[in-house]
PDB file of C-alpha atoms in Angstrom:
ATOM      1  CA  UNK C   1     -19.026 -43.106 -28.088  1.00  0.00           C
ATOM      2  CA  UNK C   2     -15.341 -43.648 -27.626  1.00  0.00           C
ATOM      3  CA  UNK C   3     -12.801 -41.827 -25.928  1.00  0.00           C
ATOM      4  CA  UNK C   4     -10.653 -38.782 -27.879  1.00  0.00           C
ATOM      5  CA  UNK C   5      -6.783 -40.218 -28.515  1.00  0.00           C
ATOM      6  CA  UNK C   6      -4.880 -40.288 -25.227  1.00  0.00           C
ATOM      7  CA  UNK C   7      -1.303 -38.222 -25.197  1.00  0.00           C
ATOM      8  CA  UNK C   8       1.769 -39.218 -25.316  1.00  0.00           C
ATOM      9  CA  UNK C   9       3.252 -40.046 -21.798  1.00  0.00           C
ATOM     10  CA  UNK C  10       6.036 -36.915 -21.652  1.00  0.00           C
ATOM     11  CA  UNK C  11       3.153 -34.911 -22.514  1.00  0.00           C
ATOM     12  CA  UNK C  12       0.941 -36.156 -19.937  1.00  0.00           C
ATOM     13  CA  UNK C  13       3.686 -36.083 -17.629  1.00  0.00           C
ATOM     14  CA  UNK C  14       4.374 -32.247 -18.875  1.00  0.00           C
ATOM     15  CA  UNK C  15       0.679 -31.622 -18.132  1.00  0.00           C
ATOM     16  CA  UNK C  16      -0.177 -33.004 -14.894  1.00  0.00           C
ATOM     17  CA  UNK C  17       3.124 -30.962 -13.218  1.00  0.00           C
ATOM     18  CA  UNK C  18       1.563 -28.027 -15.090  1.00  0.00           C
ATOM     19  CA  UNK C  19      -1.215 -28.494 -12.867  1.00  0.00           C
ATOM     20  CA  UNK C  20       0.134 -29.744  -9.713  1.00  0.00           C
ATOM     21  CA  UNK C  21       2.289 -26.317 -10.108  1.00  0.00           C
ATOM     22  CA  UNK C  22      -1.133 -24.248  -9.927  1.00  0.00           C
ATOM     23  CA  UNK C  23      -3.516 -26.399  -7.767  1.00  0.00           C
ATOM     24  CA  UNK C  24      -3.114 -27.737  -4.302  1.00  0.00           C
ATOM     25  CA  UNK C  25      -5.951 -29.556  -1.938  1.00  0.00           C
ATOM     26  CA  UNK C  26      -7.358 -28.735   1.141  1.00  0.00           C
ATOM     27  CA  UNK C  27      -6.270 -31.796   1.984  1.00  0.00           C
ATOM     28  CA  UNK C  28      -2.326 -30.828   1.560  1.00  0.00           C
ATOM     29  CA  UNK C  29      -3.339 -27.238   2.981  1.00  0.00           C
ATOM     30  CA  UNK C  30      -4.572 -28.577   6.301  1.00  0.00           C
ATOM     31  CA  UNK C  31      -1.806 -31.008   6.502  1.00  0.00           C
ATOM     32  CA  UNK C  32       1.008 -28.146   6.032  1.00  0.00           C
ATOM     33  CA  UNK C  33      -1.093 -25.745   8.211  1.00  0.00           C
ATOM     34  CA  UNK C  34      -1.290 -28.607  11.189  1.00  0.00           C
ATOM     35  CA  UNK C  35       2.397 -29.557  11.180  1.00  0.00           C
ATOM     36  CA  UNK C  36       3.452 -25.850  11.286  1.00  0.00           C
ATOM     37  CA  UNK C  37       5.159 -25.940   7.917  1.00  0.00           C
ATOM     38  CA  UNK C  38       3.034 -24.196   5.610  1.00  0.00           C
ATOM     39  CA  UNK C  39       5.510 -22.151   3.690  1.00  0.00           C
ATOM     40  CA  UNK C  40       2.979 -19.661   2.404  1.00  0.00           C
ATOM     41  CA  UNK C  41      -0.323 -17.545   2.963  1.00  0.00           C
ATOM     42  CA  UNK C  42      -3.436 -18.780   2.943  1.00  0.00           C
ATOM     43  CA  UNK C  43      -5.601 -15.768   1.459  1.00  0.00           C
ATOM     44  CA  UNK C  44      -9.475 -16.311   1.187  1.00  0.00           C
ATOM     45  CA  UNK C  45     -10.703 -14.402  -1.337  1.00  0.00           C
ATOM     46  CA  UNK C  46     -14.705 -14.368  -0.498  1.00  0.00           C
ATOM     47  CA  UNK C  47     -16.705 -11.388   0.669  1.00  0.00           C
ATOM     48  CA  UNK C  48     -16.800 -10.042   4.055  1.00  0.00           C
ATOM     49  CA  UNK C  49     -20.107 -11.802   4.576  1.00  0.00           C
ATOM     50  CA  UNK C  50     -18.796 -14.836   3.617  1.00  0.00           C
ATOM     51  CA  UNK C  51     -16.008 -14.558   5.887  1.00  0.00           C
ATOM     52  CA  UNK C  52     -17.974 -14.018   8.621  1.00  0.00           C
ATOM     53  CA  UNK C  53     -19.748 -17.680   8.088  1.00  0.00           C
ATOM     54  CA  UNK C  54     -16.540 -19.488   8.685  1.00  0.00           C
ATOM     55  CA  UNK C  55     -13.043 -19.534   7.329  1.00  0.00           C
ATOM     56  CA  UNK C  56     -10.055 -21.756   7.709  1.00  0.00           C
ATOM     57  CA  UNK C  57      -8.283 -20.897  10.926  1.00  0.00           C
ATOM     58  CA  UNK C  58      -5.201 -18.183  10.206  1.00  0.00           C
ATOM     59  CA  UNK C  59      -6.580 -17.526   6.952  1.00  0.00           C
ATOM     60  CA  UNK C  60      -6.296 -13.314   5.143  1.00  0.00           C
ATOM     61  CA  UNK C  61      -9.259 -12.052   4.612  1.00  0.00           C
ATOM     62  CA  UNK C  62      -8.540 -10.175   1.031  1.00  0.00           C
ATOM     63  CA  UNK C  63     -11.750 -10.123  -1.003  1.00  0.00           C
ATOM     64  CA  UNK C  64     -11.017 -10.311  -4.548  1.00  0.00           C
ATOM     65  CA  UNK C  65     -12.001  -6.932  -5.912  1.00  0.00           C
ATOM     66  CA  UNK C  66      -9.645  -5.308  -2.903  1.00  0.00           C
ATOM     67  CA  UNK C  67      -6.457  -7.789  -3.750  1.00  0.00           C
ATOM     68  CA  UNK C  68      -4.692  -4.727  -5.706  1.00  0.00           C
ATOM     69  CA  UNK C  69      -5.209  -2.300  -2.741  1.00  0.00           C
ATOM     70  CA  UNK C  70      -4.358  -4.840   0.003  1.00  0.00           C
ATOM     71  CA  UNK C  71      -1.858  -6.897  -1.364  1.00  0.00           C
ATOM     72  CA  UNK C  72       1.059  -4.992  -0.707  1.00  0.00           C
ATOM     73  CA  UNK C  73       0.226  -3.924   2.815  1.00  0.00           C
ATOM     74  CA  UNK C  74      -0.715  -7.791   3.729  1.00  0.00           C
ATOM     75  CA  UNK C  75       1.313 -10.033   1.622  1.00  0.00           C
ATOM     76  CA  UNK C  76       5.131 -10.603   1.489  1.00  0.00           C
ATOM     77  CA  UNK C  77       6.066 -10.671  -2.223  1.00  0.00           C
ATOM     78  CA  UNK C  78       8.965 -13.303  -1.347  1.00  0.00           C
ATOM     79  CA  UNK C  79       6.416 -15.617   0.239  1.00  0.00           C
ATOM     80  CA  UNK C  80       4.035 -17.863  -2.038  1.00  0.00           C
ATOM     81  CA  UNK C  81       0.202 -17.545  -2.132  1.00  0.00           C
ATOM     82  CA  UNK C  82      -2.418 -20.255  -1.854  1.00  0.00           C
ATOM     83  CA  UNK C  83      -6.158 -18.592  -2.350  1.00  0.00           C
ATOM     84  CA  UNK C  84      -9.569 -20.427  -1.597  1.00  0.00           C
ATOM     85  CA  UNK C  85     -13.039 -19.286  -2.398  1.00  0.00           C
ATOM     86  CA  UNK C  86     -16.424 -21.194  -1.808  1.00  0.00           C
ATOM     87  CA  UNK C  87     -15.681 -24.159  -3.784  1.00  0.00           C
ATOM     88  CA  UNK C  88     -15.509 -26.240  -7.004  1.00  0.00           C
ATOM     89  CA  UNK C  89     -18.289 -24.645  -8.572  1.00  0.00           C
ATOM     90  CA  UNK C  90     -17.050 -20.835  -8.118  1.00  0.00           C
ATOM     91  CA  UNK C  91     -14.139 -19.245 -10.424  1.00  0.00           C
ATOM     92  CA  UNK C  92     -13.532 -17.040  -7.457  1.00  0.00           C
ATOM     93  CA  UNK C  93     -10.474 -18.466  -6.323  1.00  0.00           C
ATOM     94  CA  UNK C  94      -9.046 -18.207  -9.698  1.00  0.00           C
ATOM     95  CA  UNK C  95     -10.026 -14.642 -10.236  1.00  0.00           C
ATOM     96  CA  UNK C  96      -8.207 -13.723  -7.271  1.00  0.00           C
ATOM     97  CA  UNK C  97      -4.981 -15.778  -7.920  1.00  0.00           C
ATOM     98  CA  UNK C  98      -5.141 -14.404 -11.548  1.00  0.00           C
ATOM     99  CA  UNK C  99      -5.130 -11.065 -10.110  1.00  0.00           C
ATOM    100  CA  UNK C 100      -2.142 -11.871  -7.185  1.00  0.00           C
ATOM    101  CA  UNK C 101      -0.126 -13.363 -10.078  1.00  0.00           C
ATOM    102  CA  UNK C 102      -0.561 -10.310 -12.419  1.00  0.00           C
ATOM    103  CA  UNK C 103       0.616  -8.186  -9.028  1.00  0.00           C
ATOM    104  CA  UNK C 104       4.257 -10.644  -8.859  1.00  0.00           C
ATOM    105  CA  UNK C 105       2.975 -13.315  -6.438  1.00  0.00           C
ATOM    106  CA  UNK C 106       3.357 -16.959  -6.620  1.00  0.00           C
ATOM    107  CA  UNK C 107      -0.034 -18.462  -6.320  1.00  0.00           C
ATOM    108  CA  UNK C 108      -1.745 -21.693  -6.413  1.00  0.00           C
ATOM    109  CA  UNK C 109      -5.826 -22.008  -5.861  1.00  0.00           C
ATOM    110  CA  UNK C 110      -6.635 -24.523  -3.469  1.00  0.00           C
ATOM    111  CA  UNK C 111      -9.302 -26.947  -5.029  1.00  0.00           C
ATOM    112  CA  UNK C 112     -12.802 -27.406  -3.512  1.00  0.00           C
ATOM    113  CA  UNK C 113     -12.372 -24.458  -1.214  1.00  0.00           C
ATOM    114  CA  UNK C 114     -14.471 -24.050   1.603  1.00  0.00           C
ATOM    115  CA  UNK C 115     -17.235 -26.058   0.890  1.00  0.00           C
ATOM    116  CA  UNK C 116     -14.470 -29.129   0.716  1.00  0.00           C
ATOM    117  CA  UNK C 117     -12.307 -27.474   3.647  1.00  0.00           C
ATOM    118  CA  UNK C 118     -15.773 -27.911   5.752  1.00  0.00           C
ATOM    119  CA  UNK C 119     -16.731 -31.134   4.253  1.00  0.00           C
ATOM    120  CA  UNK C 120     -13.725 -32.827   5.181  1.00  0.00           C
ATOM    121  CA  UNK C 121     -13.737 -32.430   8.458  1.00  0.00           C
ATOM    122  CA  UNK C 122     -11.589 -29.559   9.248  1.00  0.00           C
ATOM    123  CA  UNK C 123     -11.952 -26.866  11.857  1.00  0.00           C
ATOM    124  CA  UNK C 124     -13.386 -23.332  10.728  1.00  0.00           C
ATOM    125  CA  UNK C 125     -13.248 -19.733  12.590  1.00  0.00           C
ATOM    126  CA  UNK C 126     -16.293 -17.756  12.760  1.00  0.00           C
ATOM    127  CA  UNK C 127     -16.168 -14.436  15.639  1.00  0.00           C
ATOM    128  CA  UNK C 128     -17.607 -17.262  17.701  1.00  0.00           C
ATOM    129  CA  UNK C 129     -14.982 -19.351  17.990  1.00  0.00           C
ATOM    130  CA  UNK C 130     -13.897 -22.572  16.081  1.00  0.00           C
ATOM    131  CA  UNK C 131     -16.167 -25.038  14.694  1.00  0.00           C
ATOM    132  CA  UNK C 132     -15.453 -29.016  12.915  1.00  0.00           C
ATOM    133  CA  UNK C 133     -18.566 -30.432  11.453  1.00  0.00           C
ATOM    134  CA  UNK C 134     -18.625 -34.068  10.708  1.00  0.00           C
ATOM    135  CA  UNK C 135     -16.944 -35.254   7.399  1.00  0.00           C
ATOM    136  CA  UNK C 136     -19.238 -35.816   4.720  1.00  0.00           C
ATOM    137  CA  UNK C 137     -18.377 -39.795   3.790  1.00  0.00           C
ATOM    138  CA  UNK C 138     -18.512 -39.036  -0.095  1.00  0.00           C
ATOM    139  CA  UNK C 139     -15.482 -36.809   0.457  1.00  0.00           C
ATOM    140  CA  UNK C 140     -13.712 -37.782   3.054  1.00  0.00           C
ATOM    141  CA  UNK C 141     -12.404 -41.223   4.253  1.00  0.00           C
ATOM    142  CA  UNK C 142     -14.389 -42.916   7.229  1.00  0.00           C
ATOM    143  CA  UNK C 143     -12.020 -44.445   9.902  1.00  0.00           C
ATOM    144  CA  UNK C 144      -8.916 -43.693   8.025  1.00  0.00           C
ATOM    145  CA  UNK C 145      -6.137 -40.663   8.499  1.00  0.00           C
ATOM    146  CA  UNK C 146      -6.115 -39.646   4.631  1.00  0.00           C
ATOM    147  CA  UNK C 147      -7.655 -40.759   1.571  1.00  0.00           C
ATOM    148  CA  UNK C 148      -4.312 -42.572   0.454  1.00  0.00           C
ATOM    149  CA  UNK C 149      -3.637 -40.440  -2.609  1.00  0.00           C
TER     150      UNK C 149
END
């Protein structure tokens, strides 16, 4: 097997600031969220029961069937989205920011959601209190700040 014809480099370059334009990490969510300068709202977009599990810390709670009724009353058109759902293998997240873009938002889907939120090593909020589980080494760098990338 070999691999399909590779693009041209302005279209690669075209493609991959497509993307970074739609996607961020929970990486460069936690980092924003830490230093006090995330410029926009985290929203998760899982069910109540879900939410109730754990959630990143200062998160909105707007499941994604209630975004059109709660949007308006929670969200600040002028101030840019960034919606999470369970993780890599749920479409969640992108139903939801499909559904805040159709409404006039700016919205990127943060990649890996929870699951990768929780398996990095970052704190979650349950009406308990706050929680950090151990990173999971496949995911996260051992002994080091950030992965580098």
């Amino acid at each position: 097997m070999t691999i399909t014809a590779f693009a041209e480099p302005a279209d690669s370059a075209a493609y991959f600031a497509a993307r970074l334009a739609f996607h961020t990490d929970v990486a460069d969510v936690h980092a924003a969220l830490t230093a006090g300068r995330a410029d926009f709202t985290l929203v998760d977009s899982r069910s109540t029961a879900a939410w109730d599990q754990g959630h990143v810390p200062g998160a909105v709670h707007m499941p994604t069937a209630d975004i059109p009724r709660l949007a308006a009353g929670q969200l600040d058109p002028a101030v840019p989205v960034v919606v999470y759902c369970w993780g890599p293998g749920c479409d969640g997240a992108t139903r939801a920011a499909l559904v805040l873009a159709r409404l006039g938002y700016r919205v990127k889907e943060m990649l890996g959601g929870i699951e990768y939120w929780i398996r990095e090593g970052y704190e979650v909020e349950t009406w308990e209190g706050r929680s950090v589980r151990d990173p999971d080494p496949l995911t996260a760098p051992v002994g080091a700040a950030d992965c580098g990338c």
